[in-house]
Coordinates of C-alpha atoms and ligand atoms in Angstrom, one line a residue:
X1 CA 5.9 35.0 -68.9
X2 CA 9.1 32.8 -68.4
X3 CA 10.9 32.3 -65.5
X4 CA 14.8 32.2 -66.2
X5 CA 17.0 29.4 -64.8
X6 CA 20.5 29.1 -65.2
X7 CA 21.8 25.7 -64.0
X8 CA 25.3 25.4 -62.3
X9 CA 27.0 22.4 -62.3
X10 CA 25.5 21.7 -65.8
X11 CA 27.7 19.1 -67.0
X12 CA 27.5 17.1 -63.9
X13 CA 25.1 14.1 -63.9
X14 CA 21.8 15.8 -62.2
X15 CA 23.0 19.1 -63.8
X16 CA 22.6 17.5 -67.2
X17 CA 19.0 16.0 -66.1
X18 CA 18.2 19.5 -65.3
X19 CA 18.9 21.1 -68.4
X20 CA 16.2 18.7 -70.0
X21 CA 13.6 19.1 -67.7
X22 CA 13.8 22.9 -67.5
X23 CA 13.8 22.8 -71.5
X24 CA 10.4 21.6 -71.6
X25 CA 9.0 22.7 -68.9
X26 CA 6.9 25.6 -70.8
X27 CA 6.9 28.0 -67.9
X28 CA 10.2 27.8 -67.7
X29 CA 13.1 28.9 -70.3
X30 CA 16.9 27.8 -70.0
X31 CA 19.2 30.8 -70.4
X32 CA 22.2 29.7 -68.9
X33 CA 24.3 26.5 -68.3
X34 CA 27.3 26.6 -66.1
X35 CA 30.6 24.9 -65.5
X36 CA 33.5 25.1 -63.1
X37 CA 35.5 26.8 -65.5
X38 CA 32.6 29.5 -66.0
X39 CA 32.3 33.1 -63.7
X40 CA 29.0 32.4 -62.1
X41 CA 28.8 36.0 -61.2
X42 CA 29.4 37.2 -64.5
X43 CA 27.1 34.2 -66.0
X44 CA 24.1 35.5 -63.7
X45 CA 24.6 39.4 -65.1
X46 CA 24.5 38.4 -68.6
X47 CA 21.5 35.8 -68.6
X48 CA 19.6 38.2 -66.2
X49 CA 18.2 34.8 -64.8
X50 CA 15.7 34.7 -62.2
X51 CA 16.8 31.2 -60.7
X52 CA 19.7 29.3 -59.9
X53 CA 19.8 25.8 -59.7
X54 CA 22.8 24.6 -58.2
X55 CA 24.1 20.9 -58.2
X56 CA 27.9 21.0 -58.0
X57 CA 29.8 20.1 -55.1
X58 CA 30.3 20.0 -51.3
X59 CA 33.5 22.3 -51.4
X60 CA 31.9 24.9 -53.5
X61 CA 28.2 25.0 -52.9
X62 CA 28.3 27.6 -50.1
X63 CA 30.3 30.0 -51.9
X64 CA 28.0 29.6 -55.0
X65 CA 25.2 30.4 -52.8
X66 CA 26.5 33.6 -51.5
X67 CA 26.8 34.5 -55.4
X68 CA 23.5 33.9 -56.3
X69 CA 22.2 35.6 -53.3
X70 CA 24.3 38.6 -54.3
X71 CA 23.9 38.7 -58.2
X72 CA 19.6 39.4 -56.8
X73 CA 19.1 35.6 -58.5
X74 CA 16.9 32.9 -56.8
X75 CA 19.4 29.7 -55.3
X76 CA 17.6 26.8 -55.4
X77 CA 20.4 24.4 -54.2
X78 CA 20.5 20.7 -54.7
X79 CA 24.0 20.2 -53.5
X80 CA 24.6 18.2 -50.4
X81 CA 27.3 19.3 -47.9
X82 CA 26.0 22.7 -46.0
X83 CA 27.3 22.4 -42.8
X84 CA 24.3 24.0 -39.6
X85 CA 26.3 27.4 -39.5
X86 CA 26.4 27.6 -43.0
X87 CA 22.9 26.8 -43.7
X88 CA 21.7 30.1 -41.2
X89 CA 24.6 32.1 -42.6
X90 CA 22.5 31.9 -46.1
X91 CA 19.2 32.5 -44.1
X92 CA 20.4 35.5 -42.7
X93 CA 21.6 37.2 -45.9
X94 CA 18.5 36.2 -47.9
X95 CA 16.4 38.0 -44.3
X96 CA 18.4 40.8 -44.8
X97 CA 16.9 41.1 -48.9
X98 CA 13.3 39.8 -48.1
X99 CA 15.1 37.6 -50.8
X100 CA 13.4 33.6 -51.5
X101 CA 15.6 30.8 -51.9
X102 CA 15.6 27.1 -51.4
X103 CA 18.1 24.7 -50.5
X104 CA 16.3 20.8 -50.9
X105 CA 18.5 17.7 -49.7
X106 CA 16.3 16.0 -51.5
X107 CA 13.8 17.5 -54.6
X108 CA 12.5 13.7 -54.9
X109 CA 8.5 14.5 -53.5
X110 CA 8.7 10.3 -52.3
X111 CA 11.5 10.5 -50.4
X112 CA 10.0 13.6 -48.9
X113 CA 7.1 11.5 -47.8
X114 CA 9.8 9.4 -46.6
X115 CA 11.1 11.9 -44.3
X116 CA 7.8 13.2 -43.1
X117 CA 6.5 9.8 -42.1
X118 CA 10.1 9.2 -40.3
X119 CA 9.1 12.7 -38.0
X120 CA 5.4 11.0 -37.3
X121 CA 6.8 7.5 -36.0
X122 CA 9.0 9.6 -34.3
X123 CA 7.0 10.4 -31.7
X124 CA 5.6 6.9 -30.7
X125 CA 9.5 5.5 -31.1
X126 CA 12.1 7.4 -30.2
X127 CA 15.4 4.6 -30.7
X128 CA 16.1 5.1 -34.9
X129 CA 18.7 4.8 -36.7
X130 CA 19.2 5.9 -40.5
X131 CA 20.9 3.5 -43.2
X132 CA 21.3 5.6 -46.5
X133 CA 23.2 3.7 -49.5
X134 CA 24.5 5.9 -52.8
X135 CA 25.8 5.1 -55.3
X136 CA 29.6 4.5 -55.1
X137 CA 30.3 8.2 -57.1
X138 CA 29.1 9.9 -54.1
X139 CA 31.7 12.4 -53.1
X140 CA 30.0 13.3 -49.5
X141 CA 28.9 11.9 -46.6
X142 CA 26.4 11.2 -45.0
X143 CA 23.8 12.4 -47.3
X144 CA 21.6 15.8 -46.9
X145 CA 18.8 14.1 -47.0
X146 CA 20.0 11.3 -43.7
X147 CA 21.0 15.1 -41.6
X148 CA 17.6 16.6 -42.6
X149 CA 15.7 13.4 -41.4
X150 CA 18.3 13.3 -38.0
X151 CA 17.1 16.8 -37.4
X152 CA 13.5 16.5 -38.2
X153 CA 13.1 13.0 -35.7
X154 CA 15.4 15.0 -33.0
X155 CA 12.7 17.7 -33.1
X156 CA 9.4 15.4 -33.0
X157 CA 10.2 12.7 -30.6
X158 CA 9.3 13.4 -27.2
X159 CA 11.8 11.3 -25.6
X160 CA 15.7 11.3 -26.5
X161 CA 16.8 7.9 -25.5
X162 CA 20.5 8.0 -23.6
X163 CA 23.0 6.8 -25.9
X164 CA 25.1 3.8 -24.3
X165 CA 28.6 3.7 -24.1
X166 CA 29.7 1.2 -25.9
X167 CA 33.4 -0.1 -27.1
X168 CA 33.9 0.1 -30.6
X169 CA 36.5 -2.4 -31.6
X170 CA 36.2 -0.7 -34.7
X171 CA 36.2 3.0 -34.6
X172 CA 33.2 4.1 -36.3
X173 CA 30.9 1.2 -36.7
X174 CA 28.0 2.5 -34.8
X175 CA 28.1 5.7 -37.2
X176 CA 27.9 8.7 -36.8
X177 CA 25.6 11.1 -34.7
X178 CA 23.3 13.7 -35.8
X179 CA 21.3 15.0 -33.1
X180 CA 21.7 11.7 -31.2
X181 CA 20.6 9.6 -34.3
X182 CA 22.8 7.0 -35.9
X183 CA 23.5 7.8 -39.5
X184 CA 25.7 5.1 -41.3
X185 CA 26.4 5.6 -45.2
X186 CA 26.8 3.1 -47.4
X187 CA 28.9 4.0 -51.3
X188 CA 27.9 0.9 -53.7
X189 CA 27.7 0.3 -57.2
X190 CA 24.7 -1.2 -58.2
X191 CA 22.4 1.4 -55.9
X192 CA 21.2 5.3 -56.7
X193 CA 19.9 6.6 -53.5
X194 CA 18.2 4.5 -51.0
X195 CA 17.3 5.8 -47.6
X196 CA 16.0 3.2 -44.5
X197 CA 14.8 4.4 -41.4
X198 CA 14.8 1.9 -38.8
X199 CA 12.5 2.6 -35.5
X200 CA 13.2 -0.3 -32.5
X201 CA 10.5 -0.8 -30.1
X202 CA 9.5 -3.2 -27.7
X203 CA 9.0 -6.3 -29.4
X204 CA 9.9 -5.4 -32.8
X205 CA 10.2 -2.8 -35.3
X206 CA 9.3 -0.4 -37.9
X207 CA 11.4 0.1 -41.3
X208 CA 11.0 3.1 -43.5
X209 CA 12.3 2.6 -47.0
X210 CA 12.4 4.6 -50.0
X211 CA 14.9 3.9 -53.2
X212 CA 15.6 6.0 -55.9
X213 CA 16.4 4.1 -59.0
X214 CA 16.8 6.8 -61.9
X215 CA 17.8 10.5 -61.2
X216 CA 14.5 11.6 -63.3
X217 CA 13.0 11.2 -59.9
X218 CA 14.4 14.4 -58.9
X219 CA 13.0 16.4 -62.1
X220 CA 9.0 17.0 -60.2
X221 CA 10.7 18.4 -57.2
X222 CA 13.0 20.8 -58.5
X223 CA 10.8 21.6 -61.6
X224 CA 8.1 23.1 -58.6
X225 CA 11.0 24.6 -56.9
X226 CA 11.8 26.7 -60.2
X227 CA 7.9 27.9 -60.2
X228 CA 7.6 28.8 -56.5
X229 CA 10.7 30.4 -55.5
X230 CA 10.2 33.6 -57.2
X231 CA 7.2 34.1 -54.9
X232 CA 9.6 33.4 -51.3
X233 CA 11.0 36.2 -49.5
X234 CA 12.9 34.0 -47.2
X235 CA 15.7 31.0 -47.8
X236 CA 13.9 28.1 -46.6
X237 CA 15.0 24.6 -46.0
X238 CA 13.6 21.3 -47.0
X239 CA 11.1 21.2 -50.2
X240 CA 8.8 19.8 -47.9
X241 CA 7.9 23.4 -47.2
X242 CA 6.5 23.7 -50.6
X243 CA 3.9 20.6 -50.0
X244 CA 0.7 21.0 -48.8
Ligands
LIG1 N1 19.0 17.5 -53.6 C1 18.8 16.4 -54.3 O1 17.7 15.9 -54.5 C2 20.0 15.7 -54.9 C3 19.9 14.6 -55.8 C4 21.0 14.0 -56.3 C5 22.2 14.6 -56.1 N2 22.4 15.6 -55.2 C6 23.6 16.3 -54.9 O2 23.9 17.1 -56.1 C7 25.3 17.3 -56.2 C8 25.8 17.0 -57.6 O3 25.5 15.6 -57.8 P1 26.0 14.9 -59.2 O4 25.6 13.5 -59.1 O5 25.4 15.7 -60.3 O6 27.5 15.1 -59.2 P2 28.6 15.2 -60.4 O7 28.1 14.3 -61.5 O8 29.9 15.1 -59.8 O9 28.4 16.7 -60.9 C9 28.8 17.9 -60.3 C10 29.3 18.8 -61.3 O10 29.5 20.1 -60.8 C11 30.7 20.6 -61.3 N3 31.3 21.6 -60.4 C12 32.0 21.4 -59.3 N4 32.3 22.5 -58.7 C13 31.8 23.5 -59.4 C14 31.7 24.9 -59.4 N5 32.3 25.6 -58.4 N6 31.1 25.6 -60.3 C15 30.4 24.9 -61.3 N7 30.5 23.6 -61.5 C16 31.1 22.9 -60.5 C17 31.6 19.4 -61.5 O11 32.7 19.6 -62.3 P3 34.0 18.7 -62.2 O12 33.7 17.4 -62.9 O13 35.0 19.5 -62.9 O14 34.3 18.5 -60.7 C18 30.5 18.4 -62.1 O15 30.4 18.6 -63.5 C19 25.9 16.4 -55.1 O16 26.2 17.2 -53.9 C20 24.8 15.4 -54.8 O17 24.9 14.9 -53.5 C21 21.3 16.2 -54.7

């Protein structure tokens, strides 16, 4: 027994990726590919697909969503750019169904590791700041994956130190906050996806690294997305969910 995927956004760069990997992947089978140009809604009705895996674009993702949630299919969303209030929008309608879906800053399970290891030292440091670098084709920013990590060290740490005023001769150059966490986002050639954590203490500090250097990395994560989702009943956040 197959589980259907249709990917959206399937001539972009991870969309391509994902065609492969779901093609041989034997528990799962490929039955649609999807472009801007295409009617996703249409697309979902005629390959009766199961699961939706979405990598398209900041201005479009949460309206795809709300299709997918609607044509009874399984979002699995890849796409950066889902505003808070957006995010729990999309919760509530999938609440509403008993409906699973899963919407993953980040499907590499290293970087996840990443993250989680961020939200331990967390607890013992609570002055961080996140550095994340793409790649200069990057249409968004900061990254899902630098919000998720914001929100998941806002939530451990025990203490939230006071953020100084400070003058910025230059507007911007301390970054911007998420949940009182400095994010700054760096758009370079010559880099994929590299995240750093950075934890001050007294005396020194603690740097949490992790670099993604071919988008293959991706494949694992959203490869067990495709096999669990079907079993959800509720639109969770974060793949991190999914590891035990
Ligand atoms: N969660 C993760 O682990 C992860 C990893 C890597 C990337 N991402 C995110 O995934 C997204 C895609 O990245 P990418 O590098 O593949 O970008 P990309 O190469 O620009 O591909 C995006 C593709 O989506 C298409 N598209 C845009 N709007 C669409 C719509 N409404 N319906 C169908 N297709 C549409 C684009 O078409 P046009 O060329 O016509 O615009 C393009 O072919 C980004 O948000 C990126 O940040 C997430």
């Amino acid at each position: 027994m197959f589980i259907r995927v249709l990917v959206n956004g399937a001539a972009g760069r991870m969309g391509r990726i994902t065609v492969n990997a779901v093609q041989q992947e034997n528990t799962l089978k490929l039955v649609g590919e999807t472009r801007r140009s295409d009617d996703l809604c249409k697309a979902i009705r005629i390959s009766n697909a199961d699961v939706v895996v979405d990598f398209t674009d900041a201005a479009s993702v949460f309206e795809n969503t709300k299709k997918i949630i609607a044509a009874n299919a399984h979002p699995i969303i890849g796409t950066s750019g889902l505003l808070s209030e957006q995010i729990k929008e999309l919760q509530q309608l999938c609440h509403e169904k008993q409906h699973g879906g899963i919407i993953a800053p980040n499907f590499c399970i290293a970087a996840l590791l990443m993250m989680r290891f961020s939200e331990q030292a967390a607890r013992y440091f609570p002055n961080v700041e996140i550095i994340e670098i793409h790649h200069e084709g990057k249409r968004d920013a900061p990254s899902g994956t630098a919000i998720k990590t914001a929100e998941l060290i806002a939530n451990a740490r025990k203490i939230t130190p006071t953020l100084k005023k400070i003058h910025e001769t230059l507007l911007g150059s301390r970054g911007a906050y998420k949940d009182q966490v400095s994010i700054h986002a760096l758009r370079l050639p010559g880099f994929l996806a590299q995240q750093e954590v950075i934890f001050g203490h007294l005396g020194g500090n603690l740097r949490i690294t992790h670099e993604t250097i071919d988008r293959h990395a991706f494949m694992p994560g959203v490869i067990l997305a495709c096999q669990q989702v079907v079993a959800l009943k509720e639109l969770i956040y974060g793949l991190d969910n999914l590891l035990v």
